[in-house]
Tab-separated table of C-alpha atoms in Angstrom:
chain	number	residue	atom	x	y	z
Y	38	UNK	CA	0.000	0.000	0.000
Y	39	UNK	CA	1.476	3.348	-0.963
Y	40	UNK	CA	1.692	6.106	1.624
Y	41	UNK	CA	-1.583	7.887	2.352
Y	42	UNK	CA	-3.628	5.659	0.038
Y	43	UNK	CA	-5.852	5.047	3.043
Y	44	UNK	CA	-6.134	6.964	6.308
Y	45	UNK	CA	-7.876	5.486	9.344
Y	46	UNK	CA	-10.184	7.355	11.699
Y	47	UNK	CA	-10.876	5.595	15.001
Y	48	UNK	CA	-14.034	6.692	16.806
Y	49	UNK	CA	-13.014	6.503	20.461
Y	50	UNK	CA	-15.290	9.047	22.087
Y	51	UNK	CA	-18.199	7.048	23.500
Y	52	UNK	CA	-19.179	7.342	27.160
Y	53	UNK	CA	-19.101	3.584	27.786
Y	54	UNK	CA	-21.757	3.943	30.487
Y	55	UNK	CA	-22.636	0.220	30.407
Y	56	UNK	CA	-19.180	-0.520	31.823
Y	57	UNK	CA	-20.208	1.454	34.900
Y	58	UNK	CA	-17.320	2.395	37.220
Y	59	UNK	CA	-14.677	1.101	34.779
Y	60	UNK	CA	-15.393	4.131	32.575
Y	61	UNK	CA	-16.254	6.649	35.275
Y	62	UNK	CA	-12.866	8.344	34.904
Y	63	UNK	CA	-11.434	6.535	31.867
Y	64	UNK	CA	-12.650	6.392	28.250
Y	65	UNK	CA	-13.882	2.943	27.221
Y	66	UNK	CA	-11.101	2.339	24.645
Y	67	UNK	CA	-8.559	2.833	27.454
Y	68	UNK	CA	-10.043	0.065	29.632
Y	69	UNK	CA	-7.668	-2.836	30.211
Y	70	UNK	CA	-8.165	-6.211	28.531
Y	71	UNK	CA	-6.293	-9.512	28.615
Y	72	UNK	CA	-4.091	-8.682	31.577
Y	73	UNK	CA	-1.909	-5.972	30.054
Y	74	UNK	CA	-3.566	-4.591	26.911
Y	75	UNK	CA	-6.038	-1.756	26.442
Y	76	UNK	CA	-9.023	-2.088	24.108
Y	77	UNK	CA	-7.671	0.645	21.784
Y	78	UNK	CA	-4.563	-1.519	21.176
Y	79	UNK	CA	-6.576	-3.768	18.839
Y	80	UNK	CA	-7.645	-1.308	16.116
Y	81	UNK	CA	-4.285	0.486	16.373
Y	82	UNK	CA	-2.366	-2.786	16.008
Y	83	UNK	CA	-4.609	-3.829	13.120
Y	84	UNK	CA	-3.710	-0.554	11.387
Y	85	UNK	CA	0.019	-1.088	11.969
Y	86	UNK	CA	-0.124	-4.694	10.754
Y	87	UNK	CA	-2.219	-3.703	7.715
Y	88	UNK	CA	0.182	-0.986	6.588
Y	89	UNK	CA	-2.164	1.891	7.467
Y	90	UNK	CA	0.316	4.431	8.800
Y	91	UNK	CA	-1.848	7.538	9.240
Y	92	UNK	CA	-4.389	7.186	12.032
Y	93	UNK	CA	-6.638	9.799	13.602
Y	94	UNK	CA	-8.095	8.899	17.016
Y	95	UNK	CA	-11.245	10.903	17.772
Y	96	UNK	CA	-11.687	11.229	21.520
Y	97	UNK	CA	-14.315	12.963	23.626
Y	98	UNK	CA	-15.411	11.826	27.107
Y	99	UNK	CA	-12.927	11.251	29.974
Y	100	UNK	CA	-10.153	11.359	27.413
Y	101	UNK	CA	-7.122	12.600	29.374
Y	102	UNK	CA	-5.546	9.166	29.900
Y	103	UNK	CA	-6.554	7.970	26.423
Y	104	UNK	CA	-5.131	11.071	24.737
Y	105	UNK	CA	-1.799	10.660	26.504
Y	106	UNK	CA	-1.720	6.957	25.707
Y	107	UNK	CA	-2.450	7.043	21.974
Y	108	UNK	CA	-0.079	9.982	21.469
Y	109	UNK	CA	2.775	7.517	22.055
Y	110	UNK	CA	2.568	6.167	18.519
Y	111	UNK	CA	5.837	4.262	18.916
Y	112	UNK	CA	3.940	1.600	20.901
Y	113	UNK	CA	2.365	0.383	17.665
Y	114	UNK	CA	5.211	1.182	15.275
Y	115	UNK	CA	3.238	4.077	13.810
Y	116	UNK	CA	5.879	6.754	14.433
Y	117	UNK	CA	6.809	6.995	10.745
Y	118	UNK	CA	7.822	9.914	8.541
Y	119	UNK	CA	4.740	9.792	6.330
Y	120	UNK	CA	2.209	9.023	9.059
Y	121	UNK	CA	1.599	8.675	12.782
Y	122	UNK	CA	-1.214	8.677	15.331
Y	123	UNK	CA	-3.063	11.989	15.710
Y	124	UNK	CA	-5.305	12.739	18.692
Y	125	UNK	CA	-8.371	14.638	17.438
Y	126	UNK	CA	-10.726	16.245	19.966
Y	127	UNK	CA	-14.085	18.004	19.399
Y	128	UNK	CA	-13.856	21.617	18.245
Y	129	UNK	CA	-15.766	24.012	20.450
Y	130	UNK	CA	-16.884	26.868	18.220
Y	131	UNK	CA	-19.488	29.638	18.454
Y	132	UNK	CA	-21.147	28.371	15.277
Y	133	UNK	CA	-21.826	24.972	16.822
Y	134	UNK	CA	-22.886	26.347	20.195
Y	135	UNK	CA	-19.874	24.696	21.836
Y	136	UNK	CA	-21.240	21.230	21.033
Y	137	UNK	CA	-19.279	17.998	21.230
Y	138	UNK	CA	-19.532	15.424	18.435
Y	139	UNK	CA	-23.204	15.087	17.502
Y	140	UNK	CA	-22.785	11.609	16.033
Y	141	UNK	CA	-20.315	9.312	14.294
Y	142	UNK	CA	-20.574	11.121	10.961
Y	143	UNK	CA	-20.278	14.538	12.610
Y	144	UNK	CA	-17.065	13.396	14.289
Y	145	UNK	CA	-15.525	12.851	10.842
Y	146	UNK	CA	-17.057	16.054	9.444
Y	147	UNK	CA	-15.454	18.123	12.196
Y	148	UNK	CA	-12.077	16.723	11.119
Y	149	UNK	CA	-12.411	17.142	7.357
Y	150	UNK	CA	-9.560	19.637	7.309
Y	151	UNK	CA	-7.326	16.976	8.887
Y	152	UNK	CA	-8.274	14.497	6.166
Y	153	UNK	CA	-7.896	17.148	3.475
Y	154	UNK	CA	-4.330	17.782	4.646
Y	155	UNK	CA	-3.566	14.091	4.103
Y	156	UNK	CA	-5.610	13.833	0.890
Y	157	UNK	CA	-6.215	10.067	1.088
Y	158	UNK	CA	-7.886	8.137	-1.689
Y	159	UNK	CA	-9.780	6.092	0.888
Y	160	UNK	CA	-10.799	6.620	4.500
Y	161	UNK	CA	-11.208	3.721	6.914
Y	162	UNK	CA	-13.706	4.312	9.747
Y	163	UNK	CA	-13.216	2.183	12.872
Y	164	UNK	CA	-14.578	1.862	16.380
Y	165	UNK	CA	-12.163	2.095	19.299
Y	166	UNK	CA	-13.983	-0.361	21.553
Y	167	UNK	CA	-14.012	-3.741	19.782
Y	168	UNK	CA	-11.707	-6.727	20.323
Y	169	UNK	CA	-10.652	-8.375	17.039
Y	170	UNK	CA	-7.886	-8.876	14.483
Y	171	UNK	CA	-8.468	-7.802	10.880
Y	172	UNK	CA	-6.311	-7.160	7.833
Y	173	UNK	CA	-7.706	-3.882	6.493
Y	174	UNK	CA	-5.526	-4.141	3.387
Y	175	UNK	CA	-7.469	-7.255	2.344
Y	176	UNK	CA	-10.710	-5.369	2.913
Y	177	UNK	CA	-9.420	-2.547	0.701
Y	178	UNK	CA	-8.527	-5.034	-2.054
Y	179	UNK	CA	-12.097	-6.371	-1.863
Y	180	UNK	CA	-13.464	-2.810	-1.958
Y	181	UNK	CA	-11.600	-2.169	-5.212
Y	182	UNK	CA	-12.516	-5.560	-6.652
Y	183	UNK	CA	-16.192	-4.758	-6.096
Y	184	UNK	CA	-15.761	-1.256	-7.561
Y	185	UNK	CA	-17.568	0.013	-4.487
Y	186	UNK	CA	-18.194	3.545	-3.280
Y	187	UNK	CA	-18.254	2.157	0.259
Y	188	UNK	CA	-17.583	-1.231	1.831
Y	189	UNK	CA	-19.029	-2.340	5.165
Y	190	UNK	CA	-17.512	-5.172	7.204
Y	191	UNK	CA	-20.210	-7.627	8.277
Y	192	UNK	CA	-20.332	-10.578	10.611
Y	193	UNK	CA	-22.847	-13.400	10.594
Y	194	UNK	CA	-24.689	-13.484	13.917
Y	195	UNK	CA	-27.413	-15.865	15.161
Y	196	UNK	CA	-30.700	-14.733	13.582
Y	197	UNK	CA	-32.328	-14.516	17.023
Y	198	UNK	CA	-29.720	-11.884	18.001
Y	199	UNK	CA	-29.818	-9.933	14.711
Y	200	UNK	CA	-32.286	-7.355	16.058
Y	201	UNK	CA	-29.480	-5.978	18.272
Y	202	UNK	CA	-27.437	-4.874	15.232
Y	203	UNK	CA	-27.555	-2.847	12.065
Y	204	UNK	CA	-28.441	-5.509	9.471
Y	205	UNK	CA	-27.389	-5.639	5.808
Y	206	UNK	CA	-29.757	-7.152	3.266
Y	207	UNK	CA	-27.673	-8.030	0.187
Y	208	UNK	CA	-28.043	-9.483	-3.277
Y	209	UNK	CA	-26.327	-12.706	-4.396
Y	210	UNK	CA	-23.096	-10.768	-5.044
Y	211	UNK	CA	-23.022	-9.264	-1.529
Y	212	UNK	CA	-23.923	-5.807	-2.750
Y	213	UNK	CA	-25.982	-4.039	-0.084
Y	214	UNK	CA	-29.584	-3.401	-1.109
Y	215	UNK	CA	-30.967	-2.373	2.266
Y	216	UNK	CA	-29.628	-1.365	5.673
Y	217	UNK	CA	-31.916	-1.598	8.696
Y	218	UNK	CA	-30.867	-0.400	12.154
Y	219	UNK	CA	-31.895	-2.970	14.814
Y	220	UNK	CA	-34.853	-4.449	12.880
Y	221	UNK	CA	-37.658	-6.088	14.855
Y	222	UNK	CA	-37.942	-8.804	12.200
Y	223	UNK	CA	-34.533	-9.113	10.476
Y	224	UNK	CA	-34.395	-10.504	6.950
Y	225	UNK	CA	-30.757	-11.585	7.257
Y	226	UNK	CA	-28.077	-12.167	9.868
Y	227	UNK	CA	-25.337	-10.012	8.311
Y	228	UNK	CA	-24.555	-7.532	11.081
Y	229	UNK	CA	-22.547	-4.366	10.575
Y	230	UNK	CA	-19.280	-4.337	12.540
Y	231	UNK	CA	-19.030	-0.555	12.394
Y	232	UNK	CA	-16.009	-0.835	10.086
Y	233	UNK	CA	-16.255	1.092	6.804
Y	234	UNK	CA	-14.047	1.931	3.835
Y	235	UNK	CA	-15.165	4.947	1.795
Y	236	UNK	CA	-13.814	6.606	-1.324
Y	237	UNK	CA	-12.897	9.847	0.392
Y	238	UNK	CA	-13.924	12.404	-2.242
Y	239	UNK	CA	-17.427	10.933	-2.436
Y	240	UNK	CA	-17.770	10.628	1.338
Y	241	UNK	CA	-16.664	14.235	1.771
Y	242	UNK	CA	-19.609	15.459	-0.313
Y	243	UNK	CA	-22.093	13.417	1.709
Y	244	UNK	CA	-20.653	14.556	5.037
Y	245	UNK	CA	-20.889	18.236	4.115
Y	246	UNK	CA	-24.473	17.796	2.897
Y	247	UNK	CA	-25.399	15.924	6.074
Y	248	UNK	CA	-23.832	18.653	8.203
Y	249	UNK	CA	-26.376	21.135	6.840
Y	250	UNK	CA	-29.348	18.835	7.482
Y	251	UNK	CA	-30.952	19.928	10.755
Y	252	UNK	CA	-33.086	16.764	10.882
Y	253	UNK	CA	-30.100	14.426	10.652
Y	254	UNK	CA	-28.673	12.385	13.535
Y	255	UNK	CA	-25.281	12.830	11.830
Y	256	UNK	CA	-24.670	9.095	12.106
Y	257	UNK	CA	-23.171	6.672	9.586
Y	258	UNK	CA	-25.748	3.940	10.166
Y	259	UNK	CA	-28.790	6.205	10.401
Y	260	UNK	CA	-27.907	8.854	7.799
Y	261	UNK	CA	-24.822	8.384	5.596
Y	262	UNK	CA	-25.378	4.749	4.582
Y	263	UNK	CA	-29.105	5.323	3.831
Y	264	UNK	CA	-28.165	8.383	1.752
Y	265	UNK	CA	-25.737	6.266	-0.296
Y	266	UNK	CA	-28.411	3.640	-0.854
Y	267	UNK	CA	-30.998	6.256	-1.831
Y	268	UNK	CA	-28.606	7.578	-4.487
Y	269	UNK	CA	-27.902	4.041	-5.782
Y	270	UNK	CA	-24.267	4.163	-4.735
Y	271	UNK	CA	-22.373	0.858	-4.803
Y	272	UNK	CA	-22.164	-0.530	-1.251
Y	273	UNK	CA	-20.396	-3.846	-0.770
Y	274	UNK	CA	-20.585	-6.151	2.253
Y	275	UNK	CA	-17.225	-7.588	3.328
Y	276	UNK	CA	-17.748	-10.856	5.208
Y	277	UNK	CA	-15.483	-11.290	8.229
Y	278	UNK	CA	-15.028	-14.789	9.646
Y	279	UNK	CA	-12.632	-14.179	12.546
Y	280	UNK	CA	-13.070	-13.305	16.198
Y	281	UNK	CA	-14.879	-10.047	16.983
Y	282	UNK	CA	-16.412	-8.842	20.235
Y	283	UNK	CA	-18.125	-5.637	21.231
Y	284	UNK	CA	-16.978	-5.302	24.859
Y	285	UNK	CA	-19.516	-2.662	25.773
Y	286	UNK	CA	-20.881	-4.368	28.894
Y	287	UNK	CA	-19.393	-5.942	32.011
Y	288	UNK	CA	-20.607	-9.376	30.906
Y	289	UNK	CA	-19.170	-9.067	27.369
Y	290	UNK	CA	-15.826	-7.748	28.669
Y	291	UNK	CA	-15.613	-10.742	31.007
Y	292	UNK	CA	-16.648	-13.171	28.238
Y	293	UNK	CA	-13.982	-11.866	25.881
Y	294	UNK	CA	-11.323	-12.295	28.560
Y	295	UNK	CA	-12.554	-15.842	29.221
Y	296	UNK	CA	-12.364	-16.585	25.492
Y	297	UNK	CA	-8.584	-16.226	25.768
Y	298	UNK	CA	-8.522	-19.339	27.964
Y	299	UNK	CA	-10.369	-21.649	25.558
Y	300	UNK	CA	-8.565	-24.402	23.667
Y	301	UNK	CA	-9.823	-22.929	20.379
Y	302	UNK	CA	-8.848	-19.353	21.280
Y	303	UNK	CA	-9.524	-17.532	18.009
Y	304	UNK	CA	-7.931	-14.275	19.103
Y	305	UNK	CA	-4.569	-15.935	19.820
Y	306	UNK	CA	-2.618	-13.084	21.403
Y	307	UNK	CA	0.545	-15.179	21.117
Y	308	UNK	CA	0.480	-15.205	17.307
Y	309	UNK	CA	3.639	-13.349	16.269
Y	310	UNK	CA	2.488	-12.978	12.651
Y	311	UNK	CA	-0.269	-10.560	13.761
Y	312	UNK	CA	0.981	-9.107	16.988
Y	313	UNK	CA	-1.133	-6.910	19.245
Y	314	UNK	CA	1.146	-4.105	20.379
Y	315	UNK	CA	0.812	-2.285	23.678
Y	316	UNK	CA	2.728	-0.240	26.216
Y	317	UNK	CA	5.794	-2.106	27.486
Y	318	UNK	CA	5.140	-1.800	31.214
Y	319	UNK	CA	8.187	-1.631	33.455
Y	320	UNK	CA	7.394	-4.615	35.684
Y	321	UNK	CA	9.289	-7.435	37.332
Y	322	UNK	CA	8.798	-11.005	36.088
Y	323	UNK	CA	5.813	-12.835	37.518
Y	324	UNK	CA	6.356	-14.705	40.779
Y	325	UNK	CA	4.588	-17.979	41.563
Y	326	UNK	CA	4.856	-19.071	45.224
Y	327	UNK	CA	5.606	-22.608	46.408
Y	328	UNK	CA	2.025	-23.151	47.579
Y	329	UNK	CA	0.352	-21.485	44.612
Y	330	UNK	CA	-2.089	-23.425	42.458
Y	331	UNK	CA	-2.711	-22.262	38.894
Y	332	UNK	CA	-5.031	-23.870	36.369
Y	333	UNK	CA	-5.840	-22.654	32.846
Y	334	UNK	CA	-5.072	-18.976	33.481
Y	335	UNK	CA	-3.311	-15.949	32.024
Y	336	UNK	CA	-0.732	-14.583	34.461
Y	337	UNK	CA	0.803	-11.292	33.306
Y	338	UNK	CA	4.258	-9.943	34.130
Y	339	UNK	CA	4.717	-8.419	37.569
Y	340	UNK	CA	1.968	-10.577	39.061
Y	341	UNK	CA	2.607	-12.292	42.394
Y	342	UNK	CA	0.551	-15.444	42.942
Y	343	UNK	CA	0.702	-17.066	46.370
Y	344	UNK	CA	-2.861	-18.448	46.407
Y	345	UNK	CA	-5.082	-20.316	43.963
Y	346	UNK	CA	-6.013	-19.113	40.461
Y	347	UNK	CA	-8.361	-21.098	38.223
Y	348	UNK	CA	-9.669	-20.176	34.776
Y	349	UNK	CA	-8.862	-16.487	35.257
Y	350	UNK	CA	-6.937	-13.556	33.789
Y	351	UNK	CA	-4.509	-11.860	36.170
Y	352	UNK	CA	-3.243	-8.417	35.155
Y	353	UNK	CA	0.103	-6.691	35.433
Y	354	UNK	CA	1.443	-6.110	38.978
Y	355	UNK	CA	-1.456	-7.885	40.686
Y	356	UNK	CA	-1.049	-9.708	44.001
Y	357	UNK	CA	-2.989	-12.866	44.877
Y	358	UNK	CA	-2.186	-13.402	48.548
Y	359	UNK	CA	-1.747	-16.695	50.387
Y	360	UNK	CA	-4.976	-18.628	50.786
Y	361	UNK	CA	-6.875	-16.420	48.327
Y	362	UNK	CA	-8.931	-18.085	45.586
Y	363	UNK	CA	-9.615	-16.501	42.200
Y	364	UNK	CA	-12.022	-18.522	40.038
Y	365	UNK	CA	-13.515	-17.624	36.638
Y	366	UNK	CA	-12.540	-13.973	37.131
Y	367	UNK	CA	-10.654	-11.038	35.639
Y	368	UNK	CA	-8.253	-9.175	37.916
Y	369	UNK	CA	-7.261	-5.877	36.316
Y	370	UNK	CA	-3.715	-4.432	36.617
Y	371	UNK	CA	-2.543	-3.355	40.055
Y	372	UNK	CA	-5.329	-5.041	42.009
Y	373	UNK	CA	-4.514	-6.841	45.259
Y	374	UNK	CA	-6.476	-9.821	46.582
Y	375	UNK	CA	-6.048	-10.261	50.335
Y	376	UNK	CA	-5.330	-13.461	52.252
Y	377	UNK	CA	-8.190	-15.925	52.265
Y	378	UNK	CA	-10.386	-13.809	49.975
Y	379	UNK	CA	-12.551	-15.625	47.423
Y	380	UNK	CA	-13.275	-14.102	43.991
Y	381	UNK	CA	-15.759	-15.893	41.700
Y	382	UNK	CA	-17.180	-14.798	38.325
Y	383	UNK	CA	-16.129	-11.205	38.892
Y	384	UNK	CA	-14.081	-8.361	37.476
Y	385	UNK	CA	-11.865	-6.605	40.006
Y	386	UNK	CA	-11.025	-3.149	38.653
Y	387	UNK	CA	-7.567	-1.567	38.391
Y	388	UNK	CA	-5.723	-0.944	41.687
Y	389	UNK	CA	-8.618	-2.213	43.852
Y	390	UNK	CA	-7.642	-3.833	47.157
Y	391	UNK	CA	-9.815	-6.736	48.292
Y	392	UNK	CA	-9.681	-7.213	52.060
Y	393	UNK	CA	-8.512	-10.476	53.620
Y	394	UNK	CA	-11.368	-12.969	53.849
Y	395	UNK	CA	-13.700	-10.956	51.604
Y	396	UNK	CA	-16.087	-12.788	49.267
Y	397	UNK	CA	-16.717	-11.282	45.810
Y	398	UNK	CA	-19.150	-12.748	43.303
Y	399	UNK	CA	-20.885	-16.108	43.137
Y	400	UNK	CA	-20.816	-19.155	40.906
Y	401	UNK	CA	-24.625	-19.024	40.869
Y	402	UNK	CA	-24.870	-15.421	39.692
Y	403	UNK	CA	-26.475	-14.914	36.271
Y	404	UNK	CA	-24.354	-11.832	35.560
Y	405	UNK	CA	-20.754	-10.881	36.258
Y	406	UNK	CA	-20.085	-8.734	39.317
Y	407	UNK	CA	-17.829	-5.691	39.096
Y	408	UNK	CA	-15.868	-4.465	42.113
Y	409	UNK	CA	-14.409	-1.026	41.531
Y	410	UNK	CA	-14.194	0.645	44.945
Y	411	UNK	CA	-10.591	1.235	45.987
Y	412	UNK	CA	-11.028	-1.028	49.013
Y	413	UNK	CA	-13.455	-3.973	49.074
Y	414	UNK	CA	-14.252	-5.312	52.546
């Protein structure tokens, strides 16, 4: 791929309210995953591995930590002469009444001058809060093969769950004929992944027209895609068959962590051919005590395990004290589990201290419990 053929724009500004206290002070894409990673590492690493060297990250709510983090583009090998990672925040202007981004499309519209300065042939729109690996260069090749004006990545989901997604109804050649946002009675199970490739010059015209429409939600799914379809633009569906997870809830974040422990782990963080890059934390090697018991678990560097860990993910610099039991749980970086404490089907947030003998979660609970107070008694 030649330089600046395609620029990526990562939408990383959502509130993430369904993650509750995990996103009270931290943007959702900055939440930890898999012991040492952050969610934003996945789209950024996909860009680096796909040869997309110019990446804009559009931030908004609780973005201080995220802004500082993504500005270190060397983490992902994106500190190159003809590219880099650019932190793009909402523009507070008198004309807009000091508004933040009004929707996904508006977020791109507010940064048109950034894209114009790059002058890409294509623009890749991504979400900053999904866990997956994807070669965007292959998607671009498909986009060109289909002679498309826009290409939308889709994933087959169970038909009974299709009403939760934006659904693509396509012809036999996978050209999109209809897009329906969360249909009550879906006609297909091809769900939008929120990953788009657009021919930039065409998209630019639609964004500027949408910006002037006072009735618009300024959203790709609700406004831009329907406008393309109305004008008979060529929209192609790109079928993705790999692992993908929207980790927008406590349960889904826990499930995605647990997926790492399965024998058929599709994400495969150890695959060196498609590495997920992250901050290289300055931590000591992990320490496993003489009486420790570990079964089917991820133990990250800097972790000290003196108790029992079963089917769990233990983050960087965590301490599992003597006699403590951690079962089917996610312990985020810096957390400390006191002596004799029992953690079951729970997420323990960053830097939380669980008191000795405390009981968190239950094997009988239908949902995953989150413990985010600094000290859990």
